[in-house]
CSV table of C-alpha atoms in Angstrom, one decimal:
chain,number,residue,atom,x,y,z
I,1,UNK,CA,69.4,-296.0,32.2
I,2,UNK,CA,69.1,-296.7,35.9
I,3,UNK,CA,72.2,-298.4,37.3
I,4,UNK,CA,72.1,-300.1,40.6
I,5,UNK,CA,74.8,-298.6,43.1
I,6,UNK,CA,77.0,-301.6,42.6
I,7,UNK,CA,77.1,-301.4,38.8
I,8,UNK,CA,78.1,-297.7,39.1
I,9,UNK,CA,80.8,-298.5,41.3
I,10,UNK,CA,82.1,-301.1,39.0
I,11,UNK,CA,81.8,-298.9,35.9
I,12,UNK,CA,83.6,-296.2,38.0
I,13,UNK,CA,86.3,-298.8,39.0
I,14,UNK,CA,86.7,-300.3,35.5
I,15,UNK,CA,87.1,-296.4,34.0
I,16,UNK,CA,89.6,-295.4,36.6
I,17,UNK,CA,91.5,-298.6,36.0
I,18,UNK,CA,91.6,-298.2,32.4
I,19,UNK,CA,92.6,-295.0,32.7
I,20,UNK,CA,96.0,-296.0,34.4
I,21,UNK,CA,96.6,-298.9,32.2
I,22,UNK,CA,96.1,-297.7,28.9
I,23,UNK,CA,98.9,-294.8,28.8
I,24,UNK,CA,101.5,-297.1,29.7
I,25,UNK,CA,100.2,-299.7,27.0
I,26,UNK,CA,99.7,-297.3,24.2
I,27,UNK,CA,103.2,-295.8,25.0
I,28,UNK,CA,104.8,-299.2,24.8
I,29,UNK,CA,103.0,-299.8,21.4
I,30,UNK,CA,104.3,-296.8,20.3
I,31,UNK,CA,107.6,-297.2,21.3
I,32,UNK,CA,107.6,-300.6,19.5
I,33,UNK,CA,106.4,-298.8,16.3
I,34,UNK,CA,109.6,-296.5,16.6
I,35,UNK,CA,112.0,-299.7,17.2
I,36,UNK,CA,110.5,-301.4,14.4
I,37,UNK,CA,111.0,-298.5,12.1
I,38,UNK,CA,114.9,-298.5,13.3
I,39,UNK,CA,115.0,-302.2,12.8
I,40,UNK,CA,113.7,-301.4,9.0
I,41,UNK,CA,116.4,-298.8,8.8
I,42,UNK,CA,119.1,-300.8,9.8
I,43,UNK,CA,117.9,-303.7,7.5
I,44,UNK,CA,118.4,-301.1,4.6
I,45,UNK,CA,121.6,-299.3,5.9
I,46,UNK,CA,123.3,-303.1,5.9
I,47,UNK,CA,122.2,-303.9,2.3
I,48,UNK,CA,123.1,-300.1,1.2
I,49,UNK,CA,126.2,-300.4,3.1
I,50,UNK,CA,125.4,-296.6,4.4
I,51,UNK,CA,128.4,-296.1,6.9
I,52,UNK,CA,126.5,-292.7,8.2
I,53,UNK,CA,123.3,-294.6,8.8
I,54,UNK,CA,125.1,-297.4,10.5
I,55,UNK,CA,127.0,-295.2,12.7
I,56,UNK,CA,123.5,-293.3,13.5
I,57,UNK,CA,121.6,-296.4,14.4
I,58,UNK,CA,124.3,-298.0,16.7
I,59,UNK,CA,125.7,-297.4,19.8
I,60,UNK,CA,129.3,-296.8,20.2
I,61,UNK,CA,129.3,-299.6,22.7
I,62,UNK,CA,127.8,-302.1,20.2
I,63,UNK,CA,128.7,-305.6,20.3
I,64,UNK,CA,127.7,-307.3,17.3
I,65,UNK,CA,127.9,-310.9,17.5
I,66,UNK,CA,128.0,-313.5,14.5
I,67,UNK,CA,126.3,-316.7,14.3
I,68,UNK,CA,129.9,-318.5,14.0
I,69,UNK,CA,131.1,-316.7,17.5
I,70,UNK,CA,132.9,-313.7,16.2
I,71,UNK,CA,132.1,-310.4,18.0
I,72,UNK,CA,132.6,-307.0,16.5
I,73,UNK,CA,132.8,-303.3,17.8
I,74,UNK,CA,131.0,-300.8,16.3
I,75,UNK,CA,133.9,-299.5,14.0
I,76,UNK,CA,134.6,-303.3,13.0
I,77,UNK,CA,131.0,-303.8,12.3
I,78,UNK,CA,130.5,-300.6,10.2
I,79,UNK,CA,134.0,-301.2,8.2
I,80,UNK,CA,133.1,-305.0,7.2
I,81,UNK,CA,129.8,-303.6,5.8
I,82,UNK,CA,131.0,-300.8,3.9
I,83,UNK,CA,134.0,-302.4,2.6
I,84,UNK,CA,132.0,-305.1,1.1
I,85,UNK,CA,134.0,-308.1,3.2
I,86,UNK,CA,130.5,-308.6,4.4
I,87,UNK,CA,128.0,-307.8,1.7
I,88,UNK,CA,124.3,-308.1,2.1
I,89,UNK,CA,122.5,-308.5,-1.5
I,90,UNK,CA,119.2,-309.3,0.0
I,91,UNK,CA,118.0,-309.3,3.7
I,92,UNK,CA,114.5,-310.5,4.6
I,93,UNK,CA,113.4,-310.4,8.2
I,94,UNK,CA,110.5,-312.3,9.5
I,95,UNK,CA,108.5,-313.6,12.8
I,96,UNK,CA,109.7,-310.5,14.2
I,97,UNK,CA,108.8,-309.6,17.9
I,98,UNK,CA,109.5,-306.4,20.3
I,99,UNK,CA,109.3,-306.4,23.7
I,100,UNK,CA,110.0,-303.2,25.6
I,101,UNK,CA,111.1,-302.5,29.3
I,102,UNK,CA,112.0,-299.2,30.2
I,103,UNK,CA,114.6,-297.7,28.0
I,104,UNK,CA,115.5,-301.3,26.5
I,105,UNK,CA,114.2,-303.2,23.5
I,106,UNK,CA,114.6,-306.6,22.8
I,107,UNK,CA,114.0,-307.7,19.2
I,108,UNK,CA,114.0,-311.4,17.9
I,109,UNK,CA,113.6,-312.3,14.3
I,110,UNK,CA,114.5,-314.9,11.9
I,111,UNK,CA,116.8,-313.5,9.0
I,112,UNK,CA,117.0,-314.8,5.4
I,113,UNK,CA,119.7,-313.4,3.2
I,114,UNK,CA,121.8,-313.5,0.1
I,115,UNK,CA,125.4,-312.4,1.1
I,116,UNK,CA,129.0,-312.4,-0.2
I,117,UNK,CA,131.4,-312.8,2.4
I,118,UNK,CA,134.7,-312.2,0.8
I,119,UNK,CA,133.2,-312.5,-2.6
I,120,UNK,CA,131.7,-315.9,-1.9
I,121,UNK,CA,127.9,-316.1,-2.6
I,122,UNK,CA,125.9,-317.8,0.2
I,123,UNK,CA,122.4,-317.8,1.4
I,124,UNK,CA,121.9,-317.7,5.3
I,125,UNK,CA,118.9,-318.3,7.5
I,126,UNK,CA,119.8,-317.1,11.3
I,127,UNK,CA,117.9,-316.3,14.0
I,128,UNK,CA,118.9,-312.8,15.6
I,129,UNK,CA,118.4,-311.4,18.9
I,130,UNK,CA,119.0,-307.4,18.7
I,131,UNK,CA,119.0,-305.4,21.9
I,132,UNK,CA,118.1,-301.5,21.5
I,133,UNK,CA,118.7,-299.1,24.2
I,134,UNK,CA,117.3,-295.5,24.5
I,135,UNK,CA,120.4,-292.9,24.6
I,136,UNK,CA,119.7,-289.5,24.9
I,137,UNK,CA,116.0,-289.9,23.5
I,138,UNK,CA,117.1,-292.0,20.5
I,139,UNK,CA,116.9,-295.7,20.0
I,140,UNK,CA,120.4,-297.3,19.5
I,141,UNK,CA,121.5,-300.8,18.5
I,142,UNK,CA,123.5,-302.0,21.5
I,143,UNK,CA,124.0,-305.6,21.0
I,144,UNK,CA,123.3,-308.1,18.5
I,145,UNK,CA,123.9,-311.9,18.5
I,146,UNK,CA,122.9,-314.5,15.5
I,147,UNK,CA,122.5,-318.0,16.0
I,148,UNK,CA,122.1,-320.9,13.5
I,149,UNK,CA,119.2,-323.4,13.8
I,150,UNK,CA,119.8,-326.7,14.7
I,151,UNK,CA,119.7,-329.1,11.8
I,152,UNK,CA,116.3,-330.8,11.5
I,153,UNK,CA,115.8,-334.3,13.4
I,154,UNK,CA,115.6,-337.0,11.1
I,155,UNK,CA,114.2,-340.5,12.2
């Protein structure tokens, strides 16, 4: 097939542009997959009350915010889960999005869970923002903030 010089230039330009754009996009997709797996591991560690996994997944500088306004550091977060003061019986995450910017990942999702807080059974539905940071080559949970959804508007 004979291509005009203009078409050859356009194909060459498009190929060159794709070579610059594709690697960063593929890297972001790859990192998003890694973060997604970290979120899944965090979910299981919370359900299983696995102190070792919770510590490995979170940063020593963790700021863990609850929907009621209470904030915990890493040690307080782990202790509350492991002691059973906050017991996640089930936890489902939906509508998750992951955005990567350098060494920071923002994860948003809806958390539906059956819990026992202080032994009292409850079902919760919360919005959650997780901030993950790449520290020494590993994604660590740096911050978490849960929020309550506003009540539905009735007319």
